[in-house]
CSV table of C-alpha atoms and ligand atoms in Angstrom, one decimal:
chain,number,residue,atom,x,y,z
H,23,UNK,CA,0.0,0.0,0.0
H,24,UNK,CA,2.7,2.6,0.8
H,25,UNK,CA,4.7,1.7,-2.1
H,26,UNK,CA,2.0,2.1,-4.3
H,27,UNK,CA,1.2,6.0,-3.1
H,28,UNK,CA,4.5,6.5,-3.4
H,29,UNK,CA,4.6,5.6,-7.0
H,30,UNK,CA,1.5,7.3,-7.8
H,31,UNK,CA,2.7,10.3,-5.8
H,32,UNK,CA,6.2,9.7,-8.3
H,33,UNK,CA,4.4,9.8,-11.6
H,34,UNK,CA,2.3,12.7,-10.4
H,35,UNK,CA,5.4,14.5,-9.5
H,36,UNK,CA,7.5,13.4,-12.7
H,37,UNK,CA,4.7,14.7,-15.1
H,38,UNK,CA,4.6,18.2,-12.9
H,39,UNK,CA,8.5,18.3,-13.2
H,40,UNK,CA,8.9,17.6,-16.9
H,41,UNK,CA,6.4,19.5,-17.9
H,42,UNK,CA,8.0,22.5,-16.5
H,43,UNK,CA,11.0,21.4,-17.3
H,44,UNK,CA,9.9,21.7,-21.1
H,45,UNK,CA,8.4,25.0,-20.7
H,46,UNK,CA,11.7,26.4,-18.9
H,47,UNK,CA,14.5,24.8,-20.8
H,48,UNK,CA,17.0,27.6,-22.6
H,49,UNK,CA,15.0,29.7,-20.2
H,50,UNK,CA,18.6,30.0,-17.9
H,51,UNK,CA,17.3,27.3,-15.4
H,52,UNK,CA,19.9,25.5,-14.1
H,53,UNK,CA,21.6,22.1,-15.2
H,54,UNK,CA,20.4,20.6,-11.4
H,55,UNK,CA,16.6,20.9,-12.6
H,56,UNK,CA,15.5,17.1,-11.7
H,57,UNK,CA,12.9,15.1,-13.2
H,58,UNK,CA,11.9,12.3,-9.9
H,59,UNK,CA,10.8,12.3,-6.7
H,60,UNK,CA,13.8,10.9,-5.3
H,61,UNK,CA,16.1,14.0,-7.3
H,62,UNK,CA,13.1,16.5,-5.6
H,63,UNK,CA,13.6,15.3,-2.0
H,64,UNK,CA,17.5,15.5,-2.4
H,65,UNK,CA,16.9,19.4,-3.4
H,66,UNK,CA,14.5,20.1,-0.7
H,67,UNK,CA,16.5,18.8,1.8
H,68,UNK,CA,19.7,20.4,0.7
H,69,UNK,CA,18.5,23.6,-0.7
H,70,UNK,CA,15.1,24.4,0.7
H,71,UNK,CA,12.2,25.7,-0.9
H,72,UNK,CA,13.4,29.0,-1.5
H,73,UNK,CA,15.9,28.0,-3.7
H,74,UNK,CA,13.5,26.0,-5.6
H,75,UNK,CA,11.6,28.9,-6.3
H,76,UNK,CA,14.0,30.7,-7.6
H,77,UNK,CA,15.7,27.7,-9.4
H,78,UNK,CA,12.8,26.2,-11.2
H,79,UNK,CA,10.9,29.8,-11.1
H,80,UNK,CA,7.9,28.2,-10.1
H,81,UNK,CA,4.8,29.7,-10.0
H,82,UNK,CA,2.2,27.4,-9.0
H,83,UNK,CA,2.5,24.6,-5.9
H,84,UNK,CA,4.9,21.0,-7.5
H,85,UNK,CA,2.9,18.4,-6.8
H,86,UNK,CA,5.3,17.3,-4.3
H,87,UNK,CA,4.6,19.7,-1.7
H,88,UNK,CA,0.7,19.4,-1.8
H,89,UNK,CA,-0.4,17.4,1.1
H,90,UNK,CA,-3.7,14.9,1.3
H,91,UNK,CA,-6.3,17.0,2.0
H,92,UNK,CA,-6.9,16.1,5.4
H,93,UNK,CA,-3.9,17.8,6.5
H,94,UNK,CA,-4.4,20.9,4.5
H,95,UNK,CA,-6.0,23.9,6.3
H,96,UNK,CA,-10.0,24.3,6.7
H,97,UNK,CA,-11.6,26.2,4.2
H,98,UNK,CA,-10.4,29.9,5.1
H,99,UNK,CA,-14.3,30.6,6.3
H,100,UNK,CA,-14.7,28.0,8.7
H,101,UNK,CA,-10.9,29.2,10.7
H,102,UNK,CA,-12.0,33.2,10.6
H,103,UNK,CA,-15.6,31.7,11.9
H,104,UNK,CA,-13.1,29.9,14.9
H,105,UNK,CA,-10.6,32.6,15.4
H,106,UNK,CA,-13.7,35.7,15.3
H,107,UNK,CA,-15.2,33.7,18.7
H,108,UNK,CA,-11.5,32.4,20.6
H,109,UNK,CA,-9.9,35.2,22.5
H,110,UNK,CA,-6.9,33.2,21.6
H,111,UNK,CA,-4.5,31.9,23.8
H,112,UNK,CA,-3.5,33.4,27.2
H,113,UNK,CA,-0.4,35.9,27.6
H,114,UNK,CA,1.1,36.3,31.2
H,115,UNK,CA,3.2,39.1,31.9
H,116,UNK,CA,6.1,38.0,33.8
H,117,UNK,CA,6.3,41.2,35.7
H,118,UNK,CA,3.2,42.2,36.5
H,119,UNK,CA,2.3,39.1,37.9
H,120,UNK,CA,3.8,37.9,41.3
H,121,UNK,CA,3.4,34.6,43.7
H,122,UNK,CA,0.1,32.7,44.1
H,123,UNK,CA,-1.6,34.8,41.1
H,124,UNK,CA,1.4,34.1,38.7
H,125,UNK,CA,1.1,30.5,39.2
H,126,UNK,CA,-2.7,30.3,38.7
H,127,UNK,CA,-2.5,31.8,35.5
H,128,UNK,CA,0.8,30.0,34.2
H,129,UNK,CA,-1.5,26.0,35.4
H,130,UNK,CA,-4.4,27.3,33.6
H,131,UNK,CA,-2.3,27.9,30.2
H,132,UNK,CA,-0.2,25.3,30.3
H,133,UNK,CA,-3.6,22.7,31.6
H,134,UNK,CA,-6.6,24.7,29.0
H,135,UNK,CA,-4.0,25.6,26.0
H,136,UNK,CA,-0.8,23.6,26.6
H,137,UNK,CA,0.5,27.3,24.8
H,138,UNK,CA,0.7,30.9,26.2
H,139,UNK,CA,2.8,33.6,25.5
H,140,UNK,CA,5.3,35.3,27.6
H,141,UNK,CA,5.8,39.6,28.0
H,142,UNK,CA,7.8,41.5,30.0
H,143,UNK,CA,10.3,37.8,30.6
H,144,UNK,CA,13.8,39.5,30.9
H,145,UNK,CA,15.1,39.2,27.2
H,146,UNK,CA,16.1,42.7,26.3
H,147,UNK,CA,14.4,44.3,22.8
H,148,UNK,CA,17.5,44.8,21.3
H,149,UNK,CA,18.9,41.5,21.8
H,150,UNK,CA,15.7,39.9,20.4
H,151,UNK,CA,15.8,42.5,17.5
H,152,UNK,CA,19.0,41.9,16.5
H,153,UNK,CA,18.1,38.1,16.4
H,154,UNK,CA,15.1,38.8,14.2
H,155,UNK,CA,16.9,40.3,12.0
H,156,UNK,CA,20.3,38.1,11.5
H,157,UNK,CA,18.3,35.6,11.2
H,158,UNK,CA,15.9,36.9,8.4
H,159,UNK,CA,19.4,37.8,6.4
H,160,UNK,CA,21.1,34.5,6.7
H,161,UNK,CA,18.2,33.1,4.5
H,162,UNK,CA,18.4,36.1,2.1
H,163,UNK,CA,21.7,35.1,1.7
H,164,UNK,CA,23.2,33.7,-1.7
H,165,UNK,CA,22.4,29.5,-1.2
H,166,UNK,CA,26.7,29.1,-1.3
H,167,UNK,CA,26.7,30.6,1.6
H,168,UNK,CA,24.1,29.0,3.5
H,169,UNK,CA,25.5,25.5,2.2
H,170,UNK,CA,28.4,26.2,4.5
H,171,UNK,CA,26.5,25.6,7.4
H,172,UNK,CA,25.5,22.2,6.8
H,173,UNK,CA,27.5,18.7,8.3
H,174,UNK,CA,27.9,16.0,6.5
H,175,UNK,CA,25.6,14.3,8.5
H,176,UNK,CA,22.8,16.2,7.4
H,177,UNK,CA,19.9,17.4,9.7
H,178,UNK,CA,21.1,14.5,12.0
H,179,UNK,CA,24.3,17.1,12.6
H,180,UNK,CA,25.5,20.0,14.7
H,181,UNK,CA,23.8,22.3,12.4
H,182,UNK,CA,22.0,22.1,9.4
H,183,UNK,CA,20.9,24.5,7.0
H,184,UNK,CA,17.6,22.8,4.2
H,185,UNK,CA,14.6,22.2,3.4
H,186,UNK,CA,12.3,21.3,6.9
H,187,UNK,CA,10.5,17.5,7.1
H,188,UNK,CA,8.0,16.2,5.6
H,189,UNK,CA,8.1,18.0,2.3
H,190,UNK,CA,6.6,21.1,4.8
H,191,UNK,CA,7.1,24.4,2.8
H,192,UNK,CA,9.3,26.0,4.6
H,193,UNK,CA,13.4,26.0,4.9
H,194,UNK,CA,15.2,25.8,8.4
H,195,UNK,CA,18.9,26.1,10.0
H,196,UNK,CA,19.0,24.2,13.2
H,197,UNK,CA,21.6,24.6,15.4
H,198,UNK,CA,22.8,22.6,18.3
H,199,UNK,CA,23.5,25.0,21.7
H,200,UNK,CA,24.0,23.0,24.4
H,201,UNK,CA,25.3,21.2,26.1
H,202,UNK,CA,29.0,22.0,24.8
H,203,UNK,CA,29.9,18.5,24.0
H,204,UNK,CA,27.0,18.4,20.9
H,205,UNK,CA,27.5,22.2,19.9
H,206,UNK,CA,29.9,23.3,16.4
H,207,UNK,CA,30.6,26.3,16.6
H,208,UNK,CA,32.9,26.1,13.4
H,209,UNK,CA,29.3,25.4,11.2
H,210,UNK,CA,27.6,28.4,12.7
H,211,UNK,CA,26.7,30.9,10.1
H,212,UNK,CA,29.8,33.4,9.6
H,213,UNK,CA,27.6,35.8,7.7
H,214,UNK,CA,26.2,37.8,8.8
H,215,UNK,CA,29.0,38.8,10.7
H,216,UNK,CA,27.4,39.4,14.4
H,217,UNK,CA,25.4,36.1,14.2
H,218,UNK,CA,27.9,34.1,16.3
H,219,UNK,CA,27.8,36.1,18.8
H,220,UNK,CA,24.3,37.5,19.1
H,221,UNK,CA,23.2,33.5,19.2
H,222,UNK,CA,25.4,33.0,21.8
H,223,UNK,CA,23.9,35.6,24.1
H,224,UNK,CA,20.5,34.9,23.0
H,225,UNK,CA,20.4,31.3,23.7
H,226,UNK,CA,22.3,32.2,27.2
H,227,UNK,CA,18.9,34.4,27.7
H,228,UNK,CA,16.5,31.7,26.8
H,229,UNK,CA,18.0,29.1,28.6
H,230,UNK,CA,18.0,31.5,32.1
H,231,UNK,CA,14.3,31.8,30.8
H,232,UNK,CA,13.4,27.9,30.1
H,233,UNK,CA,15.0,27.5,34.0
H,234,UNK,CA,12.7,30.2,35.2
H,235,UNK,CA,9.2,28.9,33.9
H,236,UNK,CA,10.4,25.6,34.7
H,237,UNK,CA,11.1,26.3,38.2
H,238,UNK,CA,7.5,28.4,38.1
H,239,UNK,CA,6.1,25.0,36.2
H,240,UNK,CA,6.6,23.1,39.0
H,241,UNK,CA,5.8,25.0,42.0
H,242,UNK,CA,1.8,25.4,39.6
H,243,UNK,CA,2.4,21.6,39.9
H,244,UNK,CA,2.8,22.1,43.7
H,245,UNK,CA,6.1,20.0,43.2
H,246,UNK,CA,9.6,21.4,44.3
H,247,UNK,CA,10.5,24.4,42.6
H,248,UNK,CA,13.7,22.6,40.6
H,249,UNK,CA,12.1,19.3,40.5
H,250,UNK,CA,11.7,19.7,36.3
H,251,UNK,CA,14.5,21.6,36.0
H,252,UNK,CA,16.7,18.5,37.8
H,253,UNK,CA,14.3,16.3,35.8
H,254,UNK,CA,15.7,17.5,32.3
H,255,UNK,CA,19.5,16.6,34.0
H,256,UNK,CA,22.0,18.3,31.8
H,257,UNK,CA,19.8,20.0,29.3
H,258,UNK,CA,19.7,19.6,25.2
H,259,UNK,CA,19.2,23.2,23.7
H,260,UNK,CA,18.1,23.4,20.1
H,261,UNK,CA,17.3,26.5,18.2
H,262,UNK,CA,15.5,26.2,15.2
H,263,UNK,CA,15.5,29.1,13.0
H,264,UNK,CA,12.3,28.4,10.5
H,265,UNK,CA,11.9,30.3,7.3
H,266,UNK,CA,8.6,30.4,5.4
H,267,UNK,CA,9.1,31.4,1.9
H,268,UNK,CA,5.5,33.2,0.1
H,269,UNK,CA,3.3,30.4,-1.3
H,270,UNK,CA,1.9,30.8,-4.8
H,271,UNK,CA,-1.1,28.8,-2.9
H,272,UNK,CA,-1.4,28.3,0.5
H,273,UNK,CA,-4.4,25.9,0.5
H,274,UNK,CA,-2.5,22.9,-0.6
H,275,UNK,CA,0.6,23.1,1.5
H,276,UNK,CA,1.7,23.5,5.3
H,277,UNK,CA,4.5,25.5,6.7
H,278,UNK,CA,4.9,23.0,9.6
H,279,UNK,CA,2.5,19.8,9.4
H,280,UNK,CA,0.5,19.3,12.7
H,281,UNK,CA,2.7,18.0,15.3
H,282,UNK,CA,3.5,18.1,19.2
H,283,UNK,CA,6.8,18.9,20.4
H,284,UNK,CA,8.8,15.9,22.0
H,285,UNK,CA,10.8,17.9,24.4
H,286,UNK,CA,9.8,19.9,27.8
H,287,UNK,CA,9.3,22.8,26.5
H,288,UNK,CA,9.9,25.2,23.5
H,289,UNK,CA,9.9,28.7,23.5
H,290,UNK,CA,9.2,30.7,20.2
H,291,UNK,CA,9.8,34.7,18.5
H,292,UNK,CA,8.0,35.1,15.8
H,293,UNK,CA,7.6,37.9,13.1
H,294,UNK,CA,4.7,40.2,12.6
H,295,UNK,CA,3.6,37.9,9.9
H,296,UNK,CA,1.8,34.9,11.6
H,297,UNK,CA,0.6,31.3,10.1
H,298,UNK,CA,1.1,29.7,13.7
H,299,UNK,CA,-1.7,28.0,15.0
H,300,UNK,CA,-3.0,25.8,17.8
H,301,UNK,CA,-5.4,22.6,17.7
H,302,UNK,CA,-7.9,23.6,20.5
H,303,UNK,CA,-11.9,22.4,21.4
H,304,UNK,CA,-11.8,20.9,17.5
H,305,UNK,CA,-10.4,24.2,15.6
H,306,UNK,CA,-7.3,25.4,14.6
H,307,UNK,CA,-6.7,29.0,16.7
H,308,UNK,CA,-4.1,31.4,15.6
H,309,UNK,CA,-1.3,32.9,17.5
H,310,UNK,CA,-1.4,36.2,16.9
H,311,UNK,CA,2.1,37.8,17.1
H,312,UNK,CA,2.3,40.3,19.8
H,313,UNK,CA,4.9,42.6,20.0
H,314,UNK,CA,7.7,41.7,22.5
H,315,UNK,CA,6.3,38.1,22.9
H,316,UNK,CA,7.1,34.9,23.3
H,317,UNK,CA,5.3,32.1,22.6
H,318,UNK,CA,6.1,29.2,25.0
H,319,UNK,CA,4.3,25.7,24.5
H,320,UNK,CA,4.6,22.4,26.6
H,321,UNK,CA,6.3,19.1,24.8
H,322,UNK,CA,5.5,15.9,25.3
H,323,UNK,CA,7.9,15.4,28.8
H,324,UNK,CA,6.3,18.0,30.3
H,325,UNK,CA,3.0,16.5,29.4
H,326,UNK,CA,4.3,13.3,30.9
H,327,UNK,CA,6.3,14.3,34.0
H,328,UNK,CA,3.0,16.4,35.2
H,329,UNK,CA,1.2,12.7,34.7
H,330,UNK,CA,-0.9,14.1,32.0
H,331,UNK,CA,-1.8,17.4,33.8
H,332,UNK,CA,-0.5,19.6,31.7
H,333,UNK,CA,-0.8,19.6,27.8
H,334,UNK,CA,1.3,19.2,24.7
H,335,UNK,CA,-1.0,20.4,21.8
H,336,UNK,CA,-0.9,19.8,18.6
H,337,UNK,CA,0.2,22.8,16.3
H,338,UNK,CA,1.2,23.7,13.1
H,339,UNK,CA,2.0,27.0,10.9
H,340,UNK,CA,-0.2,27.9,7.4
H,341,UNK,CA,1.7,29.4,4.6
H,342,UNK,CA,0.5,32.6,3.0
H,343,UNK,CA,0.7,34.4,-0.4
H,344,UNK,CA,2.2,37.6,0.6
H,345,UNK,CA,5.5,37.4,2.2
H,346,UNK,CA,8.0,35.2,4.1
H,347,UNK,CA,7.8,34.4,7.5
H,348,UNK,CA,10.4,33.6,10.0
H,349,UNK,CA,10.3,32.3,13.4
H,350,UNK,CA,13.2,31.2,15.9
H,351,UNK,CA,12.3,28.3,18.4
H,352,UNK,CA,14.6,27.7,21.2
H,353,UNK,CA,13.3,23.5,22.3
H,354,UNK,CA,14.7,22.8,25.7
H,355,UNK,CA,14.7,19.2,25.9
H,356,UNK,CA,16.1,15.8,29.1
H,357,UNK,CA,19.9,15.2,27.9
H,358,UNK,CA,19.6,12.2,25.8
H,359,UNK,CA,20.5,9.5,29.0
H,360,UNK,CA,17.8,10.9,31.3
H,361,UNK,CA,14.8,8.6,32.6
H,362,UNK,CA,11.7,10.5,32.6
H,363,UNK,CA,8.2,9.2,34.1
H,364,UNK,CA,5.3,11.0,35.9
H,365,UNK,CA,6.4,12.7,38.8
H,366,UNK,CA,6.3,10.8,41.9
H,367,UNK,CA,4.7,13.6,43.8
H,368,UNK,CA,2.0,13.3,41.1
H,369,UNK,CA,1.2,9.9,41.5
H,370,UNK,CA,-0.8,7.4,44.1
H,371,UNK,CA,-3.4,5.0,44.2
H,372,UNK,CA,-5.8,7.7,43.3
H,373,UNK,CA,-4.0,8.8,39.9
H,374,UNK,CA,-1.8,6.3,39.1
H,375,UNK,CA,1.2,6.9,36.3
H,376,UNK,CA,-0.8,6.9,33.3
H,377,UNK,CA,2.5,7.1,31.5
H,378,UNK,CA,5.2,4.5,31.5
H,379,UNK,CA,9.1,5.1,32.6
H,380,UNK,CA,11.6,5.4,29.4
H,381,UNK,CA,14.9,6.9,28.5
H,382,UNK,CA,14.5,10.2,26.5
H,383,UNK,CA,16.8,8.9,24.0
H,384,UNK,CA,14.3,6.0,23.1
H,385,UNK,CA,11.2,8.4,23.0
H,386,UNK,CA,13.0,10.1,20.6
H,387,UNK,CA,13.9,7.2,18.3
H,388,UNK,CA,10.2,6.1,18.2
H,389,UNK,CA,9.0,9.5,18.1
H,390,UNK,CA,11.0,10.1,14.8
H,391,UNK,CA,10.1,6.8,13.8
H,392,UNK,CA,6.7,7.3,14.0
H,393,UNK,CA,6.1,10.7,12.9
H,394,UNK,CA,8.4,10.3,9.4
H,395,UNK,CA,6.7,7.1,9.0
H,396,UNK,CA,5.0,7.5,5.0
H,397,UNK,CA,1.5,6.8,6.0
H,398,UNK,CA,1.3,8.6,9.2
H,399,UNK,CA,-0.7,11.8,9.0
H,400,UNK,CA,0.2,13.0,12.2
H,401,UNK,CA,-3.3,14.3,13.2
H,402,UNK,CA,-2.8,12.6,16.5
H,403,UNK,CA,-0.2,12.4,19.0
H,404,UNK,CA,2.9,10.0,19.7
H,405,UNK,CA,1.7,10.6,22.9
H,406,UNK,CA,-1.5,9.4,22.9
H,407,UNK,CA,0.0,5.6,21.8
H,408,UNK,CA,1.8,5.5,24.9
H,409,UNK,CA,-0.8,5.8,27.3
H,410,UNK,CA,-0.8,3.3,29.8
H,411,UNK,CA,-4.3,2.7,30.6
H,412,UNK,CA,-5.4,3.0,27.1
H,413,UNK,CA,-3.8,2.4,24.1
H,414,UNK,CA,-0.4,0.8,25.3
H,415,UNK,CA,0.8,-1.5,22.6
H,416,UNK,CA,3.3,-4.0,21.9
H,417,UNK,CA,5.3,-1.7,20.0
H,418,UNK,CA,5.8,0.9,22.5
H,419,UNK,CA,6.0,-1.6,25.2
H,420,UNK,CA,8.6,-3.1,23.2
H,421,UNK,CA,10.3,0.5,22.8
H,422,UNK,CA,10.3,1.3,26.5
H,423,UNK,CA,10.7,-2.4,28.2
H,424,UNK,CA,14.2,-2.3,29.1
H,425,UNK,CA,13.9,1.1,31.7
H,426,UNK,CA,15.1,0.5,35.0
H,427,UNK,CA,16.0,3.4,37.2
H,428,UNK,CA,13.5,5.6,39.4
H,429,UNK,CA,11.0,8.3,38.4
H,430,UNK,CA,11.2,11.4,37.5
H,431,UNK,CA,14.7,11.2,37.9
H,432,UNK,CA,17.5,12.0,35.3
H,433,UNK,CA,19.9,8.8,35.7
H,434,UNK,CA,22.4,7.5,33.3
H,435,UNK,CA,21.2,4.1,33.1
H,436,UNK,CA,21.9,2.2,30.0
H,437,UNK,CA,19.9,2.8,26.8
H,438,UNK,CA,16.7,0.9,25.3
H,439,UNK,CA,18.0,2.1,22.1
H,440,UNK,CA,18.9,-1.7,20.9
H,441,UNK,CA,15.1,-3.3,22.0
H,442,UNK,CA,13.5,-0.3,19.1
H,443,UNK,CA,16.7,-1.3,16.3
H,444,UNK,CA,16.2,-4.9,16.5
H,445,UNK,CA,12.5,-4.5,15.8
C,23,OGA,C1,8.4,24.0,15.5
C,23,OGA,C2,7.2,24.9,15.4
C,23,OGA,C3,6.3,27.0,14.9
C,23,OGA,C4,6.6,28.3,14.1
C,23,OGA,O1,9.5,24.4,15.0
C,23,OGA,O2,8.3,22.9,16.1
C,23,OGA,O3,6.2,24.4,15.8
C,23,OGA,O4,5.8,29.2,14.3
C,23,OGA,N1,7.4,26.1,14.9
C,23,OGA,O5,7.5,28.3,13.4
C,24,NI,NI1,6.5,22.7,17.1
């Protein structure tokens, strides 16, 4: 079945390609225009869909970036009739609220929405200014450039400049930051000249910030205040700069496919453009950008160390016809070798762990392995499959058997990693 949508989806794309191909040959397109799927997904992933544009000067959607229709957005009447009656989703200023109040408002956003967004949190406006804006001119740079920041392992590397997952429409650099033993510094964009530095300082500034709603996180949870931050153990910081090129039409294609994040948490700044949204009460919600902002959802450990508590929603980002987008997300994530279940202080006869016990580097592994699996559409959570009382298979079982250390606890015992390869 999957190899048969896959050669459908090939022919598809090979007509759409050498059709065009016809119509732009002498026309000073380039000798790397390709002709098959496979020669398609090696250009995304190396050069992004900006660089297609450009290269193939396309003016309508290749059939390789229009997704089934189920994952494509409502019709644009029934998400204004959604957005006209949500007030969308809370924002909590950081300094005008204090003790008992300031943690009611952050467990109702992170228990109703799962998303809020953050003013007034300690980043300075320049710093963040001067972040928006390298950013948006390492994209507008000449593709050579951009190039340089790529390992040759790929987006599996240090940093990686491409095309995002999933045949998404939209182009990314992601860049480890921590902790020092994962991070290249040597791939790190050298144009434009200030970038180095400013992303060192900014990600200094968002990790003090991940530590303080963490610590805020679990006192809501009425656990102690540095239980999540001594859950994560020595923290994986990953900022990934997204860049969402105009769409000639932005009903067939999706910036970002819905997804939930499989870290703790993930903290966002995003331009004035918006395309963000938020899977809430059976509609998609935007984000509206606010100025000054940012957004700061809950991942999948969060979800799980709060025993289901707290929420990792689904989101995704729409594309639009008018310009490009670009957001920076900074996902603060366990290190790799932590074990993460529900938190003890969570759990007893009455609510018992309704998650099981794994080490993060095996969530990942079947996270990825689920969500880039052909036929998966995504709609609903990894999450939701590894539920204990519920829908806790034998392949998740399998995934997660071999997890032997105590809750909550970040502990370096040995990996399941072998139990997921050798199935
Ligand atoms: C992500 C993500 C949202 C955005 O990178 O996981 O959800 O607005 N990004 O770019
Ligand atoms: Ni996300």
């Amino acid at each position: 079945m999957a190899a048969m949508t896959m050669s459908r989806a090939n022919d598809r794309f090979s007509s759409d390609i050498s059709s065009r191909f016809h119509e732009l040959k002498g026309g000073g397109v380039k000798e790397e225009l390709t002709t098959t799927f496979a020669e398609l997904t090696r250009f995304h992933d190396v050069k992004g869909v900006r660089e297609m544009m450009k290269s193939f000067r396309v003016r309508e959607v290749p059939s390789y970036y229009v997704k089934p229709a189920s994952e494509r957005r409502y019709a644009p009447a029934a998400e204004a009739a959604v957005n006209s009656v949500a007030q969308g989703i809370p924002c909590i200023d950081l300094e005008a609220l204090s003790g008992e109040g300031l943690l009611r408002a952050i467990a109702s956003a992170c228990r109703d929405w799962g998303f809020f967004q953050v003013v007034n949190h300690g980043v300075s406006r320049p710093l963040v200014e001067r972040m928006g804006n390298e950013s948006s001119e390492f994209f507008a740079q000449p593709l050579e450039e951009k190039l340089k920041c790529s390992t040759p392992a790929k987006v599996a590397g240090p940093v990686h400049f491409g095309g995002g997952g999933n045949r998404d429409w939209r182009d990314v650099l992601k860049l480890n930051c921590a902790p020092a033993s994962i991070v290249a510094k040597e791939y790190w964009p050298q144009s434009p000249a200030g970038f180095r530095n400013t992303l060192e300082e900014y990600v200094a500034k968002q990790q003090a910030l991940a530590v303080r709603l963490l610590k805020l996180i679990s006192e809501s949870l009425g656990l102690e205040t540095n239980f999540l931050v001594e859950a994560c153990g020595d923290p994986k910081v990953v900022v990934a700069i997204n860049h969402y090129p105009p769409c000639p039409d932005p009903s067939l294609t999706m910036g970002i496919k819905a997804h939930s994040d499989p870290n703790t948490i993930t903290m966002l700044m995003q331009d004035e453009v918006g395309g963000l949204q938020v899977f809430k009460d059976d509609g998609w919600i935007d984000v509206r950008p606010l100025p000054n902002a940012f957004v700061v959802n809950v991942g999948d450990q969060l979800q799980i160390l709060s025993n289901g508590k707290y929420s990792s929603c689904l989101h995704r980002v729409v594309n639009n016809n008018r310009q490009a987008r670009t957001s920076i997300a900074t996902f603060f994530s366990p290190s790799h070798e932590c074990t993460i279940a529900p938190a003890p202080g969570l759990v007893d006869e009455l609510n018992p762990a309704i998650y099981p016990k794994f080490i993060y580097a095996d969530y990942i592994k079947a996270f990825y392995a689920q969500t880039l699996a052909p036929n998966n559409s995504n709609k609903s959570s990894f999450l939701a499959g590894i539920e204990l009382h519920r829908n806790y298979n034998s392949y998740t079982k399998k995934c997660f058997s071999k997890v032997s250390s105590s809750p909550g606890s970040c502990t370096t015992s040995e990996s399941s990693v072998s139990s997921i390869r050798s199935n």
